[in-house]
CSV table of N, CA and C in Angstrom, one decimal:
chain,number,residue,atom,x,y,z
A,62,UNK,N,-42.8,-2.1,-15.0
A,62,UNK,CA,-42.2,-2.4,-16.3
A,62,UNK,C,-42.3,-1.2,-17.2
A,63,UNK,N,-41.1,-0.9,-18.2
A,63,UNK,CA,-40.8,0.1,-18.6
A,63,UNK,C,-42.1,-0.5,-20.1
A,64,UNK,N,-41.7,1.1,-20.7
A,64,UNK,CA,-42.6,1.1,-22.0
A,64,UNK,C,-42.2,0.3,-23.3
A,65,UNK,N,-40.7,0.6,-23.1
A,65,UNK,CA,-39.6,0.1,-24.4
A,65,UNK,C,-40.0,-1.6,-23.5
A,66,UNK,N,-39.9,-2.1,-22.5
A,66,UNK,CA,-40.1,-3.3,-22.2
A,66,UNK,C,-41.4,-4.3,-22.7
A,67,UNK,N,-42.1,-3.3,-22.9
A,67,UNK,CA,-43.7,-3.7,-23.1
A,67,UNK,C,-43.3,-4.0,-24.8
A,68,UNK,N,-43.0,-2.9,-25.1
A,68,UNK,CA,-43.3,-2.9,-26.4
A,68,UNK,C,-41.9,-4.3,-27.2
A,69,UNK,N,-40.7,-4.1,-26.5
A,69,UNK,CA,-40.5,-5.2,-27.4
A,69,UNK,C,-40.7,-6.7,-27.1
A,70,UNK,N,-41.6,-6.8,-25.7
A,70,UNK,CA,-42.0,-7.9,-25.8
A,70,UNK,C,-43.0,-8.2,-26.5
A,71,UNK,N,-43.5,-7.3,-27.1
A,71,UNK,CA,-44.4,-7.4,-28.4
A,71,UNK,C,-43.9,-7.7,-29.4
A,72,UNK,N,-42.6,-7.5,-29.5
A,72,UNK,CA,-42.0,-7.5,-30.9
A,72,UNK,C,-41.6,-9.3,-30.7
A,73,UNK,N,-41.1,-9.6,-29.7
A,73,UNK,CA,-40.9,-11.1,-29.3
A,73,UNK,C,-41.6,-11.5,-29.5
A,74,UNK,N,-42.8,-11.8,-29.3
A,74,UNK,CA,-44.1,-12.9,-29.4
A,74,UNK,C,-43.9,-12.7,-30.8
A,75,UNK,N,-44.6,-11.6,-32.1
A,75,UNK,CA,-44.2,-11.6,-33.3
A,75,UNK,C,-43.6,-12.3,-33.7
A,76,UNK,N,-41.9,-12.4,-33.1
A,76,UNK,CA,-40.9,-13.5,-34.0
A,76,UNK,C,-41.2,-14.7,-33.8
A,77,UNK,N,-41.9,-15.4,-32.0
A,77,UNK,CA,-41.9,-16.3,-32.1
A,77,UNK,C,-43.2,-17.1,-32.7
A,78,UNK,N,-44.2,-16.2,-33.0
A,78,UNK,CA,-45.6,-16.6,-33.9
A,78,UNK,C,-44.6,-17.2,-35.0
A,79,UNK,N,-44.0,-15.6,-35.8
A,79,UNK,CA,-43.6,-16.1,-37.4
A,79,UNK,C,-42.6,-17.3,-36.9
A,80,UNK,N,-41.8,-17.3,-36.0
A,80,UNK,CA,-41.1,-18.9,-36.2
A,80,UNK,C,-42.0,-20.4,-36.4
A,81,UNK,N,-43.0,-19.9,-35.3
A,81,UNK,CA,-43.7,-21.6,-35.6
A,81,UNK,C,-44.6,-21.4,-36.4
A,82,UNK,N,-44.9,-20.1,-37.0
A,82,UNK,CA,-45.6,-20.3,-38.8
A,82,UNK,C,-44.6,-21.0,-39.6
A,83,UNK,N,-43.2,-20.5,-39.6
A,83,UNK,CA,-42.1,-21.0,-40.6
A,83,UNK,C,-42.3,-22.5,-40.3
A,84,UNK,N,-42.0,-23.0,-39.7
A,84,UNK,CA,-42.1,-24.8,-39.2
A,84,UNK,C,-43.0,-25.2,-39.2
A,85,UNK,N,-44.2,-24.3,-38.9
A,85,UNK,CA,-45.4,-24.9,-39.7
A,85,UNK,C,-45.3,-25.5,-41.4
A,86,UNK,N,-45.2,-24.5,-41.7
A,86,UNK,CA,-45.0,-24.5,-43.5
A,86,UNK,C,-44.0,-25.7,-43.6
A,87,UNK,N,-43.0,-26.0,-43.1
A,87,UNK,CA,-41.9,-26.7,-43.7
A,87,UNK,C,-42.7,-27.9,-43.0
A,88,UNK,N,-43.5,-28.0,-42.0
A,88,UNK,CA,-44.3,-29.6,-41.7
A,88,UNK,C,-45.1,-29.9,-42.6
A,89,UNK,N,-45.9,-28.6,-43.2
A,89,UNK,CA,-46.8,-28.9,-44.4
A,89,UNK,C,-46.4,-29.5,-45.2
A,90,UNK,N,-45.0,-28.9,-46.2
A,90,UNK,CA,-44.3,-29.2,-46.9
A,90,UNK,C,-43.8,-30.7,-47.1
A,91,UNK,N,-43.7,-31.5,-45.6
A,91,UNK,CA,-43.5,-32.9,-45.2
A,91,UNK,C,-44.6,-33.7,-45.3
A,92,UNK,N,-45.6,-33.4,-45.1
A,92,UNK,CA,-47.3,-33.9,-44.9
A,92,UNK,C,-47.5,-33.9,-47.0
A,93,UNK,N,-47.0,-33.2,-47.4
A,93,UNK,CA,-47.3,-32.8,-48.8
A,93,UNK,C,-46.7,-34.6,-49.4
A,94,UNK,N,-45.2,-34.3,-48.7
A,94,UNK,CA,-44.0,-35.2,-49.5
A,94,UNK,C,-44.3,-36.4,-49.3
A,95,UNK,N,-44.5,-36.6,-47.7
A,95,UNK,CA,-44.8,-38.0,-47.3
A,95,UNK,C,-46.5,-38.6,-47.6
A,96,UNK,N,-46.9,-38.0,-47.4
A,96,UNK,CA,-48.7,-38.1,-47.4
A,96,UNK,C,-48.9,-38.9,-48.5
A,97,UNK,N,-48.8,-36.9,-49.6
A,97,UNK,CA,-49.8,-36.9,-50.7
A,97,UNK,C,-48.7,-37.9,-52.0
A,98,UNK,N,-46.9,-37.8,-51.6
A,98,UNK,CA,-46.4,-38.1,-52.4
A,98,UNK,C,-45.6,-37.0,-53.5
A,99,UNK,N,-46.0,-36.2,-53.0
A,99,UNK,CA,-45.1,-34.5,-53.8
A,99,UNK,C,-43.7,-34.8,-53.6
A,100,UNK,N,-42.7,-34.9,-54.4
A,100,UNK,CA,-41.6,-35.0,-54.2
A,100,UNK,C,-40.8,-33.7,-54.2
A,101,UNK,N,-40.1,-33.1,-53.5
A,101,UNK,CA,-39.6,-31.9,-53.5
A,101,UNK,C,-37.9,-31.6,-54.3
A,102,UNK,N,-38.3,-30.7,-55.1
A,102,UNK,CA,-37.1,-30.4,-56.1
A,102,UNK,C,-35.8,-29.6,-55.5
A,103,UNK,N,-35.3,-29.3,-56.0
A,103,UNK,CA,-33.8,-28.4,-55.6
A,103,UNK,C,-34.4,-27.4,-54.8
A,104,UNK,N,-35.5,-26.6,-55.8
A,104,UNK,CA,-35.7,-24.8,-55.2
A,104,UNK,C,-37.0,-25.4,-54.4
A,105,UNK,N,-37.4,-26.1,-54.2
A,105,UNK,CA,-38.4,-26.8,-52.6
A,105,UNK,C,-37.8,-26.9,-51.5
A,106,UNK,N,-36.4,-27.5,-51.6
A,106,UNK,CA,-35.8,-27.6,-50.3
A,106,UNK,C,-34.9,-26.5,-50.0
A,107,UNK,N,-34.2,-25.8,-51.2
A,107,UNK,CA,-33.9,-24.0,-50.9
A,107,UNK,C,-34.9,-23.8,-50.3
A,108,UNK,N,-36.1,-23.5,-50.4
A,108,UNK,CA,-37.3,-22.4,-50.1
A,108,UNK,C,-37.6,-23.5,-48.4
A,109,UNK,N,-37.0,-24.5,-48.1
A,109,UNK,CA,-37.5,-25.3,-46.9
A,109,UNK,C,-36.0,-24.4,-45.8
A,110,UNK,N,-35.1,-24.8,-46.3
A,110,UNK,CA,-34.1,-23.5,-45.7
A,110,UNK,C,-34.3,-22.3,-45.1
A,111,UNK,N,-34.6,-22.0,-46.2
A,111,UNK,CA,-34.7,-20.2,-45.6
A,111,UNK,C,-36.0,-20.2,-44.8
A,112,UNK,N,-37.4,-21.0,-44.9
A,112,UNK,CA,-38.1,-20.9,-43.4
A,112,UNK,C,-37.6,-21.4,-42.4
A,113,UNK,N,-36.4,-22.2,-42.4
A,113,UNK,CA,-35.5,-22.7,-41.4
A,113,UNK,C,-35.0,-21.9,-40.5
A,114,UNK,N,-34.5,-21.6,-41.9
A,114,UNK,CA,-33.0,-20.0,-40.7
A,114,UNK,C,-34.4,-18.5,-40.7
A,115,UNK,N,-35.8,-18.4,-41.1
A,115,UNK,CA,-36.1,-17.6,-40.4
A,115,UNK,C,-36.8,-17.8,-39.2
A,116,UNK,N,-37.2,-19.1,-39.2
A,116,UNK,CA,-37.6,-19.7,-38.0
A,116,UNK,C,-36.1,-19.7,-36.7
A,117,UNK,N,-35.5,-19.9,-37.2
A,117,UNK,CA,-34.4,-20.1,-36.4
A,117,UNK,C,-34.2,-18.3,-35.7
A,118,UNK,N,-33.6,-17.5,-36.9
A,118,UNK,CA,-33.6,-16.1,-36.5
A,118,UNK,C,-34.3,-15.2,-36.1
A,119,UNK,N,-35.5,-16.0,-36.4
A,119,UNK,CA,-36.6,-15.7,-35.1
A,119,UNK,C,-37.3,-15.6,-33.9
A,120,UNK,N,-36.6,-17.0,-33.3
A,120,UNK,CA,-36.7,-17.3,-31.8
A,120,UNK,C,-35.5,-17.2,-31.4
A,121,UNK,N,-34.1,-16.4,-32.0
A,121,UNK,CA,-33.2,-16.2,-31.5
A,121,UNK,C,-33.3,-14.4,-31.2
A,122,UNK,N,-33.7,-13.6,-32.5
A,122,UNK,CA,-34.2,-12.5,-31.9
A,122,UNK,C,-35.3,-12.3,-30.4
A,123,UNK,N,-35.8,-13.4,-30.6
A,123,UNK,CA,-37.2,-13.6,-29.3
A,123,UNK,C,-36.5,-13.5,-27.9
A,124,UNK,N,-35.2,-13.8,-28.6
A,124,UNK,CA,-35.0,-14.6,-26.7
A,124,UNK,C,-33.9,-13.0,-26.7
A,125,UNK,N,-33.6,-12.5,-27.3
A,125,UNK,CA,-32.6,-11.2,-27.0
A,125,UNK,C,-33.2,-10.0,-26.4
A,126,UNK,N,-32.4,-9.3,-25.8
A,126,UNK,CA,-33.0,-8.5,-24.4
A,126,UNK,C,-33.0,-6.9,-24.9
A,127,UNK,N,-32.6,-6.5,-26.2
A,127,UNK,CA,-32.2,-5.2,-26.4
A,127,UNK,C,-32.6,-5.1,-27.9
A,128,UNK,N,-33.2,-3.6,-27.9
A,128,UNK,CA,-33.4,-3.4,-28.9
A,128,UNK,C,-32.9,-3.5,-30.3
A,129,UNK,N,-31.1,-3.0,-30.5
A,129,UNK,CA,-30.1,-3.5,-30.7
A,129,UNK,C,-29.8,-4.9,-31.4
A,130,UNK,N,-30.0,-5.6,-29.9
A,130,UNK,CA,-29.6,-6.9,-31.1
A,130,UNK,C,-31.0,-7.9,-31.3
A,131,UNK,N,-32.6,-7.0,-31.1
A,131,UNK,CA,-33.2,-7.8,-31.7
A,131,UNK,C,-33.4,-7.5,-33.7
A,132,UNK,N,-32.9,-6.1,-32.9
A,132,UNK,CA,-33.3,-5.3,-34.8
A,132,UNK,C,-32.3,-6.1,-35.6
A,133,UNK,N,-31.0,-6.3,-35.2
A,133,UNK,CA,-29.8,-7.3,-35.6
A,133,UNK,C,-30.7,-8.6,-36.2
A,134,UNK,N,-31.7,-9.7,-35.6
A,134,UNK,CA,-32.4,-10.6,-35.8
A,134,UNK,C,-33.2,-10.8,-36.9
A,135,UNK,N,-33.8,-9.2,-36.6
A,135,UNK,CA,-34.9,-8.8,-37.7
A,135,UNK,C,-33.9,-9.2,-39.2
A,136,UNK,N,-33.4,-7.9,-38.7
A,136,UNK,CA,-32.5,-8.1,-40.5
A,136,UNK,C,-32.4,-9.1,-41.1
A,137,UNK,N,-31.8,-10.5,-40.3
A,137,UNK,CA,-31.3,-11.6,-40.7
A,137,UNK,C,-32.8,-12.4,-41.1
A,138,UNK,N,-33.9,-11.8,-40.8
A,138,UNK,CA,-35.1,-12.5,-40.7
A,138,UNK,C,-35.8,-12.0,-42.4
A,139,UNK,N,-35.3,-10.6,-42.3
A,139,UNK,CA,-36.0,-10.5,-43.7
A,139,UNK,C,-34.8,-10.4,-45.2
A,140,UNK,N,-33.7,-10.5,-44.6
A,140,UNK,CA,-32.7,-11.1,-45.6
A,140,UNK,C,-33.1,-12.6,-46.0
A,141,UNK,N,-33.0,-13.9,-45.2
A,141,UNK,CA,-33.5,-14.8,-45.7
A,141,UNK,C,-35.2,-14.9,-46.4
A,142,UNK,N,-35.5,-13.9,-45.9
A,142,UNK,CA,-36.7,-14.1,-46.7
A,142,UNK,C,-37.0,-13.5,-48.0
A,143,UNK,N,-36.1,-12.6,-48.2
A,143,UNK,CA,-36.0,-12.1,-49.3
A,143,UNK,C,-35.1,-12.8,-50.4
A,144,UNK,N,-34.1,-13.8,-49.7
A,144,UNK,CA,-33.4,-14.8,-50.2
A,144,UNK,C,-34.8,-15.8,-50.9
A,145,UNK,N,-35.7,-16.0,-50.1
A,145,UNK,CA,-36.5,-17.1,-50.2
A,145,UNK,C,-37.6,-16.8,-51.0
A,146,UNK,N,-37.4,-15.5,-51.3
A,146,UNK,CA,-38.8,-14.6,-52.3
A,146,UNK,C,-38.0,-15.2,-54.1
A,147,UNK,N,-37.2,-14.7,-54.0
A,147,UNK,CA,-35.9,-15.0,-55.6
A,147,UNK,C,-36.0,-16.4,-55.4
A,148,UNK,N,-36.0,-17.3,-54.5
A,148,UNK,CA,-36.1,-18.5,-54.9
A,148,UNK,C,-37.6,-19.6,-55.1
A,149,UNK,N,-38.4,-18.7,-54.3
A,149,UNK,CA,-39.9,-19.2,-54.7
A,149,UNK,C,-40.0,-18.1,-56.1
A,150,UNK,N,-39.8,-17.3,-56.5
A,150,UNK,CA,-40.0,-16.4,-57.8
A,150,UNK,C,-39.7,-17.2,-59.0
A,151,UNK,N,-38.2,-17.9,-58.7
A,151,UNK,CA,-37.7,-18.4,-59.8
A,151,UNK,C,-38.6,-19.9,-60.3
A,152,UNK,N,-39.6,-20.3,-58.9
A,152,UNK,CA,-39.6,-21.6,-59.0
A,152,UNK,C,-41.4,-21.4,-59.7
A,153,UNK,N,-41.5,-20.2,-59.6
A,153,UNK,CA,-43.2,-19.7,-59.8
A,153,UNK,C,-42.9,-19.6,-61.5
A,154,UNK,N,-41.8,-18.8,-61.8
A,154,UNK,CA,-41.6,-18.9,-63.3
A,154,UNK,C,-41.2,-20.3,-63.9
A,155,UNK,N,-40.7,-21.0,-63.1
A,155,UNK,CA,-40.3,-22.5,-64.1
A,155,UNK,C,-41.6,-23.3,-63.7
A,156,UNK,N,-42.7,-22.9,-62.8
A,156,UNK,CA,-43.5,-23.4,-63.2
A,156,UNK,C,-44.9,-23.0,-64.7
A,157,UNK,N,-44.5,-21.7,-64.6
A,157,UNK,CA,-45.4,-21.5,-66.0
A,157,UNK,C,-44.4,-21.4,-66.9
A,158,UNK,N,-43.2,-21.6,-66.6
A,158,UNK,CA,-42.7,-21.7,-68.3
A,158,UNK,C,-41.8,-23.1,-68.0
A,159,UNK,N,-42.8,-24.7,-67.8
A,159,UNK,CA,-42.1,-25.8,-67.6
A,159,UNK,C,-40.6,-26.7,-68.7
A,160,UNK,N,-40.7,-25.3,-70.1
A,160,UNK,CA,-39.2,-25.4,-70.3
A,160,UNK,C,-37.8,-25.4,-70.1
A,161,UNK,N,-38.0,-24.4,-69.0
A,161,UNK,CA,-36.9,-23.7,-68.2
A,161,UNK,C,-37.1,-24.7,-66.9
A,162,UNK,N,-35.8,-25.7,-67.0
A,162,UNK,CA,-36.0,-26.7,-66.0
A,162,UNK,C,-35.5,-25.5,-65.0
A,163,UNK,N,-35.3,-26.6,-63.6
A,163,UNK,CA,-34.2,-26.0,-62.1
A,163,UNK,C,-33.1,-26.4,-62.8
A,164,UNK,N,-33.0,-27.3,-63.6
A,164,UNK,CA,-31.4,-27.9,-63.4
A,164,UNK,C,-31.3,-29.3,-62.4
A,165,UNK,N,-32.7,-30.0,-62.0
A,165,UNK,CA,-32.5,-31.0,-61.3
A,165,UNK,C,-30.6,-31.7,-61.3
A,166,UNK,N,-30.1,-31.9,-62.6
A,166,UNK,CA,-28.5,-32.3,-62.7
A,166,UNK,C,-27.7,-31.5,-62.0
A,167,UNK,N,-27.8,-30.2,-62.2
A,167,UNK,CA,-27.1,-29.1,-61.8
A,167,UNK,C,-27.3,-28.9,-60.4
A,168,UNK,N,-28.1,-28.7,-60.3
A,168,UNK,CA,-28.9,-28.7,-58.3
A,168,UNK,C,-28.9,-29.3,-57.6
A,169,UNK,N,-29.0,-30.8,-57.7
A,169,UNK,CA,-29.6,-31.8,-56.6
A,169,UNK,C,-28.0,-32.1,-56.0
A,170,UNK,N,-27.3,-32.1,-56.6
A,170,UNK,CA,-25.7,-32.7,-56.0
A,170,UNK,C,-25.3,-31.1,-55.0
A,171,UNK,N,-25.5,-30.8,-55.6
A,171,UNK,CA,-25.4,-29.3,-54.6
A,171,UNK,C,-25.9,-28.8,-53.1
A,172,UNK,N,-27.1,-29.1,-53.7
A,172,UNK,CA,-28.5,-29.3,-52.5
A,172,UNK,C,-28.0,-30.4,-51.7
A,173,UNK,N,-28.4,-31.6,-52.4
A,173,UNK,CA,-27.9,-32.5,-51.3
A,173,UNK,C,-26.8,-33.0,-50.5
A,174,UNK,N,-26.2,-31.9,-50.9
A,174,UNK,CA,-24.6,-32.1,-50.2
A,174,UNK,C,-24.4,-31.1,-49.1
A,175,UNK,N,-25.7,-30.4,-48.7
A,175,UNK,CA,-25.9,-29.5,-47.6
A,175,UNK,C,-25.8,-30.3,-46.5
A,176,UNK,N,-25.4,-29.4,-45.4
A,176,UNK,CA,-25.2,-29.8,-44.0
A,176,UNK,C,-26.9,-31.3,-43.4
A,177,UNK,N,-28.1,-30.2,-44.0
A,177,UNK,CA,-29.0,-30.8,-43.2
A,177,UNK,C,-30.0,-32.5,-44.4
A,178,UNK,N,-29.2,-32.3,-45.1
A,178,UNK,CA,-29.5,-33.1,-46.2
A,178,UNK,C,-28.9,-34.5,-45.9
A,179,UNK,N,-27.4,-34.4,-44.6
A,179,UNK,CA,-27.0,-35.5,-44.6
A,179,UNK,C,-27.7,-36.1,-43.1
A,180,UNK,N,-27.6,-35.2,-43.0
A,180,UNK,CA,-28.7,-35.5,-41.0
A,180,UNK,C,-30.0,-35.7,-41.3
A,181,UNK,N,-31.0,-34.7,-42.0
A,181,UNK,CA,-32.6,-35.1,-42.2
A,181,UNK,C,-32.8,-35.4,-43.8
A,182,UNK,N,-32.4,-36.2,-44.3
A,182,UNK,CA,-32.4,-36.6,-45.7
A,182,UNK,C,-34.1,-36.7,-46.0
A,183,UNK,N,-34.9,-37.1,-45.4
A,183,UNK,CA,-35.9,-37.1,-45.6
A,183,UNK,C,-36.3,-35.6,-46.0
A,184,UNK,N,-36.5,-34.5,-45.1
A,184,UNK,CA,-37.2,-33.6,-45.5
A,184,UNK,C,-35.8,-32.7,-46.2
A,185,UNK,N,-34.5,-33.2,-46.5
A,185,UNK,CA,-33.8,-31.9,-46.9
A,185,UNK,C,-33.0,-32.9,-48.2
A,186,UNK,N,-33.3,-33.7,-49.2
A,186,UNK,CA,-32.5,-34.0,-50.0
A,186,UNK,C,-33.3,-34.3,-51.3
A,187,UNK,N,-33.1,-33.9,-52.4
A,187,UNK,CA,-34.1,-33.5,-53.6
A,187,UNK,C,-34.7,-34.9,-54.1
A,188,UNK,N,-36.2,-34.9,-54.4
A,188,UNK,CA,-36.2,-36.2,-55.1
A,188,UNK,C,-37.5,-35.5,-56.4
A,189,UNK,N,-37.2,-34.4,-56.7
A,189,UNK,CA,-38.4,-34.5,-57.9
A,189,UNK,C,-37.6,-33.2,-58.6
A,190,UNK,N,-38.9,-32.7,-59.6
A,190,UNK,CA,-38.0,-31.9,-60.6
A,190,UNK,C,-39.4,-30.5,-60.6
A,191,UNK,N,-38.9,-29.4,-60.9
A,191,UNK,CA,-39.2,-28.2,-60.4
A,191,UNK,C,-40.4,-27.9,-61.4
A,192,UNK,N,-40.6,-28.3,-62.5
A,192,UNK,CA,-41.6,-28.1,-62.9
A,192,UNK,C,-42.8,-29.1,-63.3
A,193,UNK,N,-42.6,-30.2,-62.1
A,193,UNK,CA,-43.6,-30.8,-61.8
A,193,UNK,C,-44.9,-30.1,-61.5
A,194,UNK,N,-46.4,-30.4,-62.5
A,194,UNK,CA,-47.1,-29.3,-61.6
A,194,UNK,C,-48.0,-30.7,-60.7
A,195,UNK,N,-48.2,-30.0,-60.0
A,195,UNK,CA,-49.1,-30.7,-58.3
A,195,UNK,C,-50.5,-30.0,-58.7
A,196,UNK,N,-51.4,-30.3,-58.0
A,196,UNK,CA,-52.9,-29.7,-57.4
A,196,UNK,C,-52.3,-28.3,-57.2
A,197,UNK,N,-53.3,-27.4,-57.5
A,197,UNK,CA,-53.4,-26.0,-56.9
A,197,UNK,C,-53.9,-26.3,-55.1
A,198,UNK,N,-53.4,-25.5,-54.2
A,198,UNK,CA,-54.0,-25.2,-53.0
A,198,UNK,C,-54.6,-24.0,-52.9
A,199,UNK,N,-55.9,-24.1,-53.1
A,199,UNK,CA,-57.3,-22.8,-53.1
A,199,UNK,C,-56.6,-21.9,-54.4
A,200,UNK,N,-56.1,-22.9,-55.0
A,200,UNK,CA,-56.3,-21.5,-56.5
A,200,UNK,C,-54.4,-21.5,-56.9
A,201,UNK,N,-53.5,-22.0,-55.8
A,201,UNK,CA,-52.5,-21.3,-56.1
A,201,UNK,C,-51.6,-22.2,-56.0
A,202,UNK,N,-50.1,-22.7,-56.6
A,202,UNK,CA,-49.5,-23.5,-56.6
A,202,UNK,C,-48.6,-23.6,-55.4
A,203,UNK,N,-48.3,-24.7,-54.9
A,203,UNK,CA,-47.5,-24.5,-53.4
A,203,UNK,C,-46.3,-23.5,-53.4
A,204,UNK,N,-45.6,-23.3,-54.9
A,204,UNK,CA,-44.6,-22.2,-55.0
A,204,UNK,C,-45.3,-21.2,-54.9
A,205,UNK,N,-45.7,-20.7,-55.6
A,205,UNK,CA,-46.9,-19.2,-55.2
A,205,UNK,C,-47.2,-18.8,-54.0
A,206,UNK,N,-47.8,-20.1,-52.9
A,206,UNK,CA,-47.7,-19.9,-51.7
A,206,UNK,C,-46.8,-19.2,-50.7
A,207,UNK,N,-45.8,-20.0,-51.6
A,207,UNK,CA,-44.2,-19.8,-50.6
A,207,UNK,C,-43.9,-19.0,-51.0
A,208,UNK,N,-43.7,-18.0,-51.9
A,208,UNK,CA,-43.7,-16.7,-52.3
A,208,UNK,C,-44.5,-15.6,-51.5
A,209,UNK,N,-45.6,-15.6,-51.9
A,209,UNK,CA,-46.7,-14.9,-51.1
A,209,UNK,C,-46.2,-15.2,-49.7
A,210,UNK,N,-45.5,-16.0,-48.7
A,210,UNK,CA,-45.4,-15.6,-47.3
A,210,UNK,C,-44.2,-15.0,-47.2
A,211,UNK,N,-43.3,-15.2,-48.5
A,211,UNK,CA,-41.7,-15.0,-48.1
A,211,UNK,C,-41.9,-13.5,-48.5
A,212,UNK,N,-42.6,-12.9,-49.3
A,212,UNK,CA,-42.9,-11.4,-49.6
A,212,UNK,C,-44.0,-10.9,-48.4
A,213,UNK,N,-44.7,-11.2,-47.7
A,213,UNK,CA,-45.5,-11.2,-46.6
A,213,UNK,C,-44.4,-10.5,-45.4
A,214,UNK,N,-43.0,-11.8,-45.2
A,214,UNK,CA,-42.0,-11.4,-44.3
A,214,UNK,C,-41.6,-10.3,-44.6
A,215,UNK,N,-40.9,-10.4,-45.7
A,215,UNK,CA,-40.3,-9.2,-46.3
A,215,UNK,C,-41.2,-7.9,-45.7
A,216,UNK,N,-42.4,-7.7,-46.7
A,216,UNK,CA,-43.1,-6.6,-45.6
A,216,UNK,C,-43.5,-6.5,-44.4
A,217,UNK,N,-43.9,-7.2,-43.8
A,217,UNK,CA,-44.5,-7.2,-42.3
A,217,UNK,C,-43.4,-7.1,-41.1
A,218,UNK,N,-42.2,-7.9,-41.3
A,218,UNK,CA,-41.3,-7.3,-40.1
A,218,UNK,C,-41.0,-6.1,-39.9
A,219,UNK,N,-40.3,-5.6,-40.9
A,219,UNK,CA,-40.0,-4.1,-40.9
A,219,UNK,C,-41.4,-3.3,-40.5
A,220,UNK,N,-42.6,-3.5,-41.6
A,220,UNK,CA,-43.9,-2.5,-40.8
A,220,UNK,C,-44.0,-2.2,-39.3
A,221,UNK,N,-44.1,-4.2,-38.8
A,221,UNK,CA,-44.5,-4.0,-37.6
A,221,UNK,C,-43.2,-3.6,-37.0
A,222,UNK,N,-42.4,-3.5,-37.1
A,222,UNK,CA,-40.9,-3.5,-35.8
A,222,UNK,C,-41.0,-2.0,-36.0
A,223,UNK,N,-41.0,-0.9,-37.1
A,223,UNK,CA,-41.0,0.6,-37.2
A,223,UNK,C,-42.6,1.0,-36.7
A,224,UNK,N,-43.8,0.5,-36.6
A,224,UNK,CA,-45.0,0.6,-35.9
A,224,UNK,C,-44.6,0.7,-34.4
A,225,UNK,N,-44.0,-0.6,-33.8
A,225,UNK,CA,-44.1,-0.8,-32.2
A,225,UNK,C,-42.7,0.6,-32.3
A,226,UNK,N,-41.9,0.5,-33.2
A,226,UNK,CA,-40.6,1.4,-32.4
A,226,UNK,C,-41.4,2.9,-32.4
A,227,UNK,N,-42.1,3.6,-33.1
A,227,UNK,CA,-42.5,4.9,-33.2
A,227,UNK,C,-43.0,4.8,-32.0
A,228,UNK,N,-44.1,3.9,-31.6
A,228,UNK,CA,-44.7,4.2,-30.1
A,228,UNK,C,-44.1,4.1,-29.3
A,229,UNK,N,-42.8,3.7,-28.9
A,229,UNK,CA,-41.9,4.1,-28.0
A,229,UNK,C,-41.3,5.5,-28.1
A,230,UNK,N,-41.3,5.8,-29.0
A,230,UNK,CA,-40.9,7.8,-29.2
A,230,UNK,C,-41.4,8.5,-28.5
């Protein structure tokens, strides 16, 4: 087995960890809604999305054979996450400035008129308003959270994918 083989099957396992962290989080996210009763707002099920499609762009990079079109994956992996950073950012500010609604009027017809909102309505169709505050989790609000991993992605693919590519040099 070649070196470049070794090494981007290292980069595979990576995506497919961060895929079942992303679906982790969006099960949490369900455990939160259904459990505790958290109702999830417009920028809750945005932010349920984009660990969707990185979860998704992740085990789709995993299963690709070339360096090429895993780096292709990546990209798509830290674009939605960076999609997903501005949208947990925006949801971190309307929760300390609970003035500044989402726009529940503005958003929910929008949101809910998404592809997976009419198939999993449960976990993809809005039923609360964005500057609801909830319990802190260890200090920090579940938006904060989701920020903090969507900025996590953001840095960590690229580190690790330019880490494993140099040692192939």
């Amino acid at each position: 087995m070649s070196e470049e083989t070794i090494r981007l099957g290292r980069e595979r396992r990576y995506l497919v960890l961060l895929g079942i962290i992303c679906l982790a989080l969006i099960g949490g996210a369900l455990y939160m809604q259904i459990v505790l009763g958290e109702a999830p707002c417009p920028l809750c099920i945005l932010q349920r999305y984009a660990l969707l499609l990185i979860a998704l762009f992740a085990f789709i990079g995993a299963a690709m054979r070339t360096r090429r079109s895993i780096t292709v994956f990546e990209v798509l992996v830290v674009i939605c996450a960076i999609a997903g950073a501005g949208v947990a950012g925006h949801h971190v500010y309307t929760q300390f400035y609970p003035a500044v609604s989402c726009g529940i009027d503005v958003l929910q017809p929008i949101v809910d008129d998404l592809p997976l909102a009419k198939i999993f309505p449960l976990g993809f169709q809005v039923d609360g308003f964005c500057s609801t505050p909830y319990p802190p989790i260890l200090g920090l609000s579940l938006a904060q959270w989701a920020l903090l991993a969507f900025v996590l992605v953001v840095i960590l693919v690229p580190l690790l994918t330019s880490r494993n590519r140099k040692a192939l040099r």
